Amino acid sequence: MRTVVVDAENICVSDDPDNLLSDLLILMKSDYYANQAEDLFAPDGEGIDDIIYLDINIYAYRASQKEDLPECMYSSEIDVINNEVWVISAVGLCYEANPIVMLGEELRYLLEEFRKQRSKLGIT
């Protein structure tokens, strides 16, 4: 399971080489999303679709069928029917990030740890 470390200026998520999860967490701290993250990423949540952050379009959605996964994972053994699988991806001018596929439990864990650590630091 990935981990998140927050200090006053940085967010570091393990196994996040393109900083895609860090970008998603930064987006979730915005005034608009701060109180919605729990609902957006609940097992039946809507996720986010085509949210622009720093000229980057970020997508985070629940896969409901194999075709919802990134094309390179169509032949994988990931069972999207019996598991809560989320896909996080982004596109933008001069921005490339490999999509991340993760279970909802891990995604919610990262969101909660991010919230807790920011709270401990007195960051709202």
PDB file of C-alpha atoms in Angstrom:
ATOM      1  CA  MET A   1       0.000   0.000   0.000  1.00  0.00           C
ATOM      2  CA  ARG A   2       1.272   3.469  -0.840  1.00  0.00           C
ATOM      3  CA  THR A   3       2.051   6.006   1.857  1.00  0.00           C
ATOM      4  CA  VAL A   4       1.702   9.765   1.970  1.00  0.00           C
ATOM      5  CA  VAL A   5       3.904  12.249   3.815  1.00  0.00           C
ATOM      6  CA  VAL A   6       2.875  15.868   4.137  1.00  0.00           C
ATOM      7  CA  ASP A   7       4.826  18.844   5.417  1.00  0.00           C
ATOM      8  CA  ALA A   8       4.058  22.546   5.236  1.00  0.00           C
ATOM      9  CA  GLU A   9       5.113  22.787   1.589  1.00  0.00           C
ATOM     10  CA  ASN A  10       5.239  19.312   0.060  1.00  0.00           C
ATOM     11  CA  ILE A  11       3.206  16.196  -0.509  1.00  0.00           C
ATOM     12  CA  CYS A  12       5.047  12.968  -1.186  1.00  0.00           C
ATOM     13  CA  VAL A  13       3.239   9.772  -2.146  1.00  0.00           C
ATOM     14  CA  SER A  14       5.217   6.556  -2.445  1.00  0.00           C
ATOM     15  CA  ASP A  15       5.157   4.728  -5.784  1.00  0.00           C
ATOM     16  CA  ASP A  16       3.990   7.872  -7.580  1.00  0.00           C
ATOM     17  CA  PRO A  17       6.762   8.510 -10.143  1.00  0.00           C
ATOM     18  CA  ASP A  18       4.788  11.079 -12.153  1.00  0.00           C
ATOM     19  CA  ASN A  19       3.349  12.813  -9.047  1.00  0.00           C
ATOM     20  CA  LEU A  20      -0.127  12.045 -10.314  1.00  0.00           C
ATOM     21  CA  LEU A  21      -1.454  11.037  -6.886  1.00  0.00           C
ATOM     22  CA  SER A  22       0.224  14.069  -5.323  1.00  0.00           C
ATOM     23  CA  ASP A  23      -1.524  16.288  -7.876  1.00  0.00           C
ATOM     24  CA  LEU A  24      -4.845  14.617  -7.083  1.00  0.00           C
ATOM     25  CA  LEU A  25      -4.343  15.222  -3.334  1.00  0.00           C
ATOM     26  CA  ILE A  26      -3.464  18.871  -3.965  1.00  0.00           C
ATOM     27  CA  LEU A  27      -6.658  19.201  -5.961  1.00  0.00           C
ATOM     28  CA  MET A  28      -8.661  17.570  -3.155  1.00  0.00           C
ATOM     29  CA  LYS A  29      -7.487  20.224  -0.664  1.00  0.00           C
ATOM     30  CA  SER A  30      -9.060  23.009  -2.727  1.00  0.00           C
ATOM     31  CA  ASP A  31     -12.054  24.809  -1.237  1.00  0.00           C
ATOM     32  CA  TYR A  32     -14.325  23.221  -3.818  1.00  0.00           C
ATOM     33  CA  TYR A  33     -13.332  19.603  -3.166  1.00  0.00           C
ATOM     34  CA  ALA A  34     -12.202  19.589   0.476  1.00  0.00           C
ATOM     35  CA  ASN A  35     -15.632  18.619   1.804  1.00  0.00           C
ATOM     36  CA  GLN A  36     -16.558  16.354  -1.103  1.00  0.00           C
ATOM     37  CA  ALA A  37     -13.642  13.904  -1.275  1.00  0.00           C
ATOM     38  CA  GLU A  38     -15.264  11.336   1.003  1.00  0.00           C
ATOM     39  CA  ASP A  39     -18.418  11.218  -1.147  1.00  0.00           C
ATOM     40  CA  LEU A  40     -16.604  11.436  -4.485  1.00  0.00           C
ATOM     41  CA  PHE A  41     -14.436   8.409  -3.689  1.00  0.00           C
ATOM     42  CA  ALA A  42     -16.938   6.308  -1.746  1.00  0.00           C
ATOM     43  CA  PRO A  43     -17.485   2.822  -3.229  1.00  0.00           C
ATOM     44  CA  ASP A  44     -20.426   4.240  -5.202  1.00  0.00           C
ATOM     45  CA  GLY A  45     -18.870   7.697  -5.660  1.00  0.00           C
ATOM     46  CA  GLU A  46     -18.687   9.607  -8.909  1.00  0.00           C
ATOM     47  CA  GLY A  47     -14.976  10.399  -8.746  1.00  0.00           C
ATOM     48  CA  ILE A  48     -13.853  13.400 -10.760  1.00  0.00           C
ATOM     49  CA  ASP A  49     -13.997  13.824 -14.482  1.00  0.00           C
ATOM     50  CA  ASP A  50     -11.950  16.265 -16.517  1.00  0.00           C
ATOM     51  CA  ILE A  51     -10.993  18.632 -13.720  1.00  0.00           C
ATOM     52  CA  ILE A  52      -8.441  21.198 -14.817  1.00  0.00           C
ATOM     53  CA  TYR A  53      -5.577  21.812 -12.398  1.00  0.00           C
ATOM     54  CA  LEU A  54      -2.588  23.863 -13.570  1.00  0.00           C
ATOM     55  CA  ASP A  55      -3.552  23.236 -17.222  1.00  0.00           C
ATOM     56  CA  ILE A  56      -3.723  19.502 -16.556  1.00  0.00           C
ATOM     57  CA  ASN A  57      -6.940  17.538 -16.954  1.00  0.00           C
ATOM     58  CA  ILE A  58      -7.194  15.050 -14.086  1.00  0.00           C
ATOM     59  CA  TYR A  59      -9.539  12.083 -14.166  1.00  0.00           C
ATOM     60  CA  ALA A  60     -10.331   9.738 -11.289  1.00  0.00           C
ATOM     61  CA  TYR A  61     -13.104   7.253 -11.938  1.00  0.00           C
ATOM     62  CA  ARG A  62     -14.261   3.833 -10.886  1.00  0.00           C
ATOM     63  CA  ALA A  63     -13.803   1.140 -13.498  1.00  0.00           C
ATOM     64  CA  SER A  64     -16.963  -0.899 -13.983  1.00  0.00           C
ATOM     65  CA  GLN A  65     -15.749  -3.028 -16.871  1.00  0.00           C
ATOM     66  CA  LYS A  66     -12.421  -4.129 -18.331  1.00  0.00           C
ATOM     67  CA  GLU A  67     -12.669  -1.467 -21.064  1.00  0.00           C
ATOM     68  CA  ASP A  68     -12.604   1.260 -18.382  1.00  0.00           C
ATOM     69  CA  LEU A  69      -9.000   0.359 -17.595  1.00  0.00           C
ATOM     70  CA  PRO A  70      -6.121   1.970 -19.490  1.00  0.00           C
ATOM     71  CA  GLU A  71      -5.732   0.164 -22.817  1.00  0.00           C
ATOM     72  CA  CYS A  72      -2.402  -1.339 -21.800  1.00  0.00           C
ATOM     73  CA  MET A  73      -4.195  -3.203 -18.987  1.00  0.00           C
ATOM     74  CA  TYR A  74      -7.019  -4.813 -20.973  1.00  0.00           C
ATOM     75  CA  SER A  75      -5.292  -8.176 -20.828  1.00  0.00           C
ATOM     76  CA  SER A  76      -4.446  -7.909 -17.116  1.00  0.00           C
ATOM     77  CA  GLU A  77      -5.980 -10.118 -14.466  1.00  0.00           C
ATOM     78  CA  ILE A  78      -7.603  -7.168 -12.675  1.00  0.00           C
ATOM     79  CA  ASP A  79     -11.171  -8.101 -11.771  1.00  0.00           C
ATOM     80  CA  VAL A  80     -13.149  -4.871 -12.050  1.00  0.00           C
ATOM     81  CA  ILE A  81     -16.493  -6.627 -11.622  1.00  0.00           C
ATOM     82  CA  ASN A  82     -15.800  -8.061  -8.166  1.00  0.00           C
ATOM     83  CA  ASN A  83     -13.410  -5.373  -6.896  1.00  0.00           C
ATOM     84  CA  GLU A  84     -13.606  -1.641  -6.421  1.00  0.00           C
ATOM     85  CA  VAL A  85     -10.995  -0.503  -8.922  1.00  0.00           C
ATOM     86  CA  TRP A  86     -10.229   3.163  -9.525  1.00  0.00           C
ATOM     87  CA  VAL A  87      -8.272   4.696 -12.403  1.00  0.00           C
ATOM     88  CA  ILE A  88      -6.421   7.968 -11.941  1.00  0.00           C
ATOM     89  CA  SER A  89      -5.043   9.620 -15.059  1.00  0.00           C
ATOM     90  CA  ALA A  90      -4.167  13.032 -16.430  1.00  0.00           C
ATOM     91  CA  VAL A  91      -3.402  14.738 -19.693  1.00  0.00           C
ATOM     92  CA  GLY A  92      -2.098  18.163 -20.512  1.00  0.00           C
ATOM     93  CA  LEU A  93       0.180  20.115 -22.778  1.00  0.00           C
ATOM     94  CA  CYS A  94       3.738  18.875 -22.182  1.00  0.00           C
ATOM     95  CA  TYR A  95       2.476  16.636 -19.369  1.00  0.00           C
ATOM     96  CA  GLU A  96       2.702  12.893 -19.445  1.00  0.00           C
ATOM     97  CA  ALA A  97       1.751  10.618 -16.581  1.00  0.00           C
ATOM     98  CA  ASN A  98       1.159   6.912 -16.635  1.00  0.00           C
ATOM     99  CA  PRO A  99      -2.327   6.085 -15.364  1.00  0.00           C
ATOM    100  CA  ILE A 100      -2.570   4.580 -11.904  1.00  0.00           C
ATOM    101  CA  VAL A 101      -4.954   1.737 -11.140  1.00  0.00           C
ATOM    102  CA  MET A 102      -5.695   1.120  -7.486  1.00  0.00           C
ATOM    103  CA  LEU A 103      -8.297  -0.303  -5.150  1.00  0.00           C
ATOM    104  CA  GLY A 104     -10.770   2.084  -3.557  1.00  0.00           C
ATOM    105  CA  GLU A 105      -9.602   1.143  -0.072  1.00  0.00           C
ATOM    106  CA  GLU A 106      -6.084   2.369  -0.845  1.00  0.00           C
ATOM    107  CA  LEU A 107      -7.331   5.555  -2.503  1.00  0.00           C
ATOM    108  CA  ARG A 108      -9.499   6.416   0.514  1.00  0.00           C
ATOM    109  CA  TYR A 109      -6.585   5.585   2.835  1.00  0.00           C
ATOM    110  CA  LEU A 110      -4.367   8.106   1.019  1.00  0.00           C
ATOM    111  CA  LEU A 111      -7.082  10.767   1.154  1.00  0.00           C
ATOM    112  CA  GLU A 112      -7.609  10.187   4.889  1.00  0.00           C
ATOM    113  CA  GLU A 113      -3.880  10.156   5.696  1.00  0.00           C
ATOM    114  CA  PHE A 114      -3.463  13.363   3.721  1.00  0.00           C
ATOM    115  CA  ARG A 115      -6.289  14.977   5.691  1.00  0.00           C
ATOM    116  CA  LYS A 116      -4.924  13.754   9.054  1.00  0.00           C
ATOM    117  CA  GLN A 117      -1.383  14.910   8.393  1.00  0.00           C
ATOM    118  CA  ARG A 118      -2.534  18.340   7.219  1.00  0.00           C
ATOM    119  CA  SER A 119      -4.681  18.631  10.330  1.00  0.00           C
ATOM    120  CA  LYS A 120      -1.737  17.724  12.610  1.00  0.00           C
ATOM    121  CA  LEU A 121       0.307  20.451  10.955  1.00  0.00           C
ATOM    122  CA  GLY A 122      -2.533  22.939  11.419  1.00  0.00           C
ATOM    123  CA  ILE A 123      -2.986  23.284   7.672  1.00  0.00           C
ATOM    124  CA  THR A 124      -6.538  23.681   6.458  1.00  0.00           C
TER     125      THR A 124
END
